[in-house]
Amino acid sequence: MKRIGVFTSGGDAPGMNAAIRAVVRQAYALGVEVIGIRRGYAGMILGEMLPLGVRDVANILQRGGTILLTARSQEFMTEEGRAKAAEKLRAAGIEGLVAIGGDGTFRGAMRLLEEHRIPVVGVPGTIDNDLYGTDYTIGFDTAVNTALEAIDRIRDTAASHERVFFIEVMGRHAGFIALDVGLAGGAEVIALPEEPVDPQAVAETLLASQARGKTSSIVVVAEGAYPGGAAGLLEAIRAHMALEARVTVLGHIQRGGAPTAKDRVLASRLGAAAVEALTGGASGVMVGEVEGEVEITPLKEAVERRKDIRRDLLALSRVLAL
Ligand code: ADP
C-alpha cells in the first residue's frame, strides 16, 4: 500500500487531531503517503482532499476539534453517493482508509468496503464511549473531565443556596459520561438510558437525603435517560413532590477543548495502530484498547455489540451518596 486516506466524521471529539497526527507520522515511518479528506463523507463525495506531510500535522496534538473538519452526509447514505465517493478515492490513488469517528462513521465505512472493496480501518473517536471493542473511545476522558469541572462549579452554588440541581450531560443512548461524571462528582442520583428511571424513586431518594440533613443535591441525567432529559425528569418528579430545583444543560461545552493526556496517549496509540493494521492487510476492523492492549475488532461487532455500563459503579455511587 503506497497511499492511504484519513478522515474524521460524525461528532467531533477531543483527540481526533492527535489521531490524525499519529496516522500521518506512522505512515511516514512506513513509507506510505497520506491524503487528508476534509468534511468526512461529504468532502469525500466532493473530492476535498489534500496531501498531509509530517509538518502539516505539527502543533495539533493539543487542539480539540479536528483540523480535517467533520460533517454529516445524507448523500453518503445513498448508493449513488457512495459510488461517487469511491470514484474520487480511486482517482486520488487512495488504496485504503483510516476512518476516525463513531458508530455512524463505521456503518458508512462498512458499506464502502462491501460495495466498492475499499479497505478501511476504524479509529474510535467519539465522546460517547459507546463502541464495543475498546474500553474507552478517544474524547471520552476529556468530555468527562470537562463536565466534571462544570459540576464542581455548580455544586458550589448548589451548596451556597441550599438547592437541588439537575445537570444534563451528553448521552442519548449511552450513560458512560453520566456514570463517570456522577460518581466523580458525588451525585446523589445518576439517571442513565441503560437503567429504567422512576421519578418517584428519585423523589424519594432526594427526600431521604434531605431528611439525613443534606441541604443541596446534584442529580446527573444523561440526555437519553428520560423523555425531555433533565427538565423532563424534574417535571415528572414534581408530580410526586414540591421540589425547588434548577436545571443546567451542559450541551456542547462537553465536546470541545484540549484533550487530556489520557486521550492524547490513546489517540496516538490507536492512530498508529490503525496504519499498521491497514498496511498489514487488515480491513473492516476497528482498532481499540482493551485492558491496556491494542485489540482489533470487526467493525460489525464494534457497532452492533453492546458495551454495557459498569453496574457495580452505579451501585457504588448509591452507597457513597449518603
Ligand atoms: P458518528 O460517527 O459520530 O456516530 P453519525 O452517526 O452522524 O456520526 O454518522 C456520520 C456519517 O456517517 C453520516 O452523516 C453518514 O454520512 C454516514 N453513515 C451513518 N450511518 C450510515 C449507514 N448506515 N450507511 C451509510 N452511511 C452511514
JSON list of C-alpha atoms and ligand atoms in Angstrom, two decimals, residues 9-12 16 41-42 70-78 82 100-109 111-112 125-126 128 130 255, ligand 1:
[
{"chain": "A", "resi": 9, "resn": "SER", "atom": "CA", "xyz": [-16.64, 12.10, 10.56]},
{"chain": "A", "resi": 10, "resn": "GLY", "atom": "CA", "xyz": [-19.74, 12.48, 12.71]},
{"chain": "A", "resi": 11, "resn": "GLY", "atom": "CA", "xyz": [-19.50, 14.29, 16.05]},
{"chain": "A", "resi": 12, "resn": "ASP", "atom": "CA", "xyz": [-16.09, 15.84, 16.75]},
{"chain": "A", "resi": 16, "resn": "MET", "atom": "CA", "xyz": [-9.14, 13.46, 16.85]},
{"chain": "A", "resi": 41, "resn": "TYR", "atom": "CA", "xyz": [-18.08, 11.61, 3.76]},
{"chain": "A", "resi": 42, "resn": "ALA", "atom": "CA", "xyz": [-19.46, 14.91, 2.45]},
{"chain": "A", "resi": 70, "resn": "THR", "atom": "CA", "xyz": [-16.23, 16.92, 10.13]},
{"chain": "A", "resi": 71, "resn": "ALA", "atom": "CA", "xyz": [-19.71, 16.69, 8.69]},
{"chain": "A", "resi": 72, "resn": "ARG", "atom": "CA", "xyz": [-22.77, 14.53, 8.35]},
{"chain": "A", "resi": 73, "resn": "SER", "atom": "CA", "xyz": [-23.72, 13.48, 4.82]},
{"chain": "A", "resi": 74, "resn": "GLN", "atom": "CA", "xyz": [-27.18, 12.43, 3.69]},
{"chain": "A", "resi": 75, "resn": "GLU", "atom": "CA", "xyz": [-25.84, 11.78, 0.20]},
{"chain": "A", "resi": 76, "resn": "PHE", "atom": "CA", "xyz": [-23.44, 9.15, 1.51]},
{"chain": "A", "resi": 77, "resn": "MET", "atom": "CA", "xyz": [-26.44, 7.23, 2.88]},
{"chain": "A", "resi": 78, "resn": "THR", "atom": "CA", "xyz": [-27.38, 6.52, -0.77]},
{"chain": "A", "resi": 82, "resn": "ARG", "atom": "CA", "xyz": [-21.06, 6.12, -2.04]},
{"chain": "A", "resi": 100, "resn": "ILE", "atom": "CA", "xyz": [-11.92, 8.31, 12.70]},
{"chain": "A", "resi": 101, "resn": "GLY", "atom": "CA", "xyz": [-15.40, 8.59, 14.17]},
{"chain": "A", "resi": 102, "resn": "GLY", "atom": "CA", "xyz": [-18.27, 6.84, 15.89]},
{"chain": "A", "resi": 103, "resn": "ASP", "atom": "CA", "xyz": [-20.75, 4.13, 15.01]},
{"chain": "A", "resi": 104, "resn": "GLY", "atom": "CA", "xyz": [-22.37, 6.02, 12.11]},
{"chain": "A", "resi": 105, "resn": "THR", "atom": "CA", "xyz": [-18.97, 6.61, 10.56]},
{"chain": "A", "resi": 106, "resn": "PHE", "atom": "CA", "xyz": [-18.18, 2.91, 10.85]},
{"chain": "A", "resi": 107, "resn": "ARG", "atom": "CA", "xyz": [-21.52, 1.87, 9.34]},
{"chain": "A", "resi": 108, "resn": "GLY", "atom": "CA", "xyz": [-20.71, 4.06, 6.35]},
{"chain": "A", "resi": 109, "resn": "ALA", "atom": "CA", "xyz": [-17.20, 2.61, 6.12]},
{"chain": "A", "resi": 111, "resn": "ARG", "atom": "CA", "xyz": [-20.83, -0.05, 3.17]},
{"chain": "A", "resi": 112, "resn": "LEU", "atom": "CA", "xyz": [-17.91, 1.44, 1.25]},
{"chain": "A", "resi": 125, "resn": "GLY", "atom": "CA", "xyz": [-13.33, 8.83, 18.06]},
{"chain": "A", "resi": 126, "resn": "THR", "atom": "CA", "xyz": [-16.44, 9.85, 19.97]},
{"chain": "A", "resi": 128, "resn": "ASP", "atom": "CA", "xyz": [-19.88, 8.81, 23.99]},
{"chain": "A", "resi": 130, "resn": "ASP", "atom": "CA", "xyz": [-20.42, 3.61, 23.08]},
{"chain": "A", "resi": 255, "resn": "ARG", "atom": "CA", "xyz": [-17.39, 18.34, 23.05]},
{"chain": "B", "resi": 1, "resn": "ADP", "atom": "P1", "xyz": [-20.88, 9.20, 14.37]},
{"chain": "B", "resi": 1, "resn": "ADP", "atom": "O1", "xyz": [-19.80, 8.60, 13.54]},
{"chain": "B", "resi": 1, "resn": "ADP", "atom": "O2", "xyz": [-20.34, 10.21, 15.35]},
{"chain": "B", "resi": 1, "resn": "ADP", "atom": "O3", "xyz": [-21.77, 8.15, 15.00]},
{"chain": "B", "resi": 1, "resn": "ADP", "atom": "P2", "xyz": [-23.09, 9.88, 12.53]},
{"chain": "B", "resi": 1, "resn": "ADP", "atom": "O4", "xyz": [-24.00, 8.85, 13.07]},
{"chain": "B", "resi": 1, "resn": "ADP", "atom": "O5", "xyz": [-23.61, 11.24, 12.30]},
{"chain": "B", "resi": 1, "resn": "ADP", "atom": "O6", "xyz": [-21.78, 10.09, 13.41]},
{"chain": "B", "resi": 1, "resn": "ADP", "atom": "O7", "xyz": [-22.51, 9.31, 11.14]},
{"chain": "B", "resi": 1, "resn": "ADP", "atom": "C1", "xyz": [-21.62, 10.06, 10.35]},
{"chain": "B", "resi": 1, "resn": "ADP", "atom": "C2", "xyz": [-21.93, 9.87, 8.88]},
{"chain": "B", "resi": 1, "resn": "ADP", "atom": "O8", "xyz": [-21.74, 8.50, 8.52]},
{"chain": "B", "resi": 1, "resn": "ADP", "atom": "C3", "xyz": [-23.37, 10.16, 8.47]},
{"chain": "B", "resi": 1, "resn": "ADP", "atom": "O9", "xyz": [-23.62, 11.51, 8.23]},
{"chain": "B", "resi": 1, "resn": "ADP", "atom": "C4", "xyz": [-23.49, 9.36, 7.17]},
{"chain": "B", "resi": 1, "resn": "ADP", "atom": "O10", "xyz": [-22.95, 10.07, 6.09]},
{"chain": "B", "resi": 1, "resn": "ADP", "atom": "C5", "xyz": [-22.62, 8.14, 7.46]},
{"chain": "B", "resi": 1, "resn": "ADP", "atom": "N1", "xyz": [-23.45, 6.99, 7.85]},
{"chain": "B", "resi": 1, "resn": "ADP", "atom": "C6", "xyz": [-24.02, 6.77, 9.06]},
{"chain": "B", "resi": 1, "resn": "ADP", "atom": "N2", "xyz": [-24.74, 5.64, 9.06]},
{"chain": "B", "resi": 1, "resn": "ADP", "atom": "C7", "xyz": [-24.64, 5.13, 7.80]},
{"chain": "B", "resi": 1, "resn": "ADP", "atom": "C8", "xyz": [-25.18, 3.97, 7.15]},
{"chain": "B", "resi": 1, "resn": "ADP", "atom": "N3", "xyz": [-25.97, 3.10, 7.77]},
{"chain": "B", "resi": 1, "resn": "ADP", "atom": "N4", "xyz": [-24.84, 3.79, 5.84]},
{"chain": "B", "resi": 1, "resn": "ADP", "atom": "C9", "xyz": [-24.06, 4.66, 5.18]},
{"chain": "B", "resi": 1, "resn": "ADP", "atom": "N5", "xyz": [-23.53, 5.76, 5.75]},
{"chain": "B", "resi": 1, "resn": "ADP", "atom": "C10", "xyz": [-23.81, 5.99, 7.03]}
]
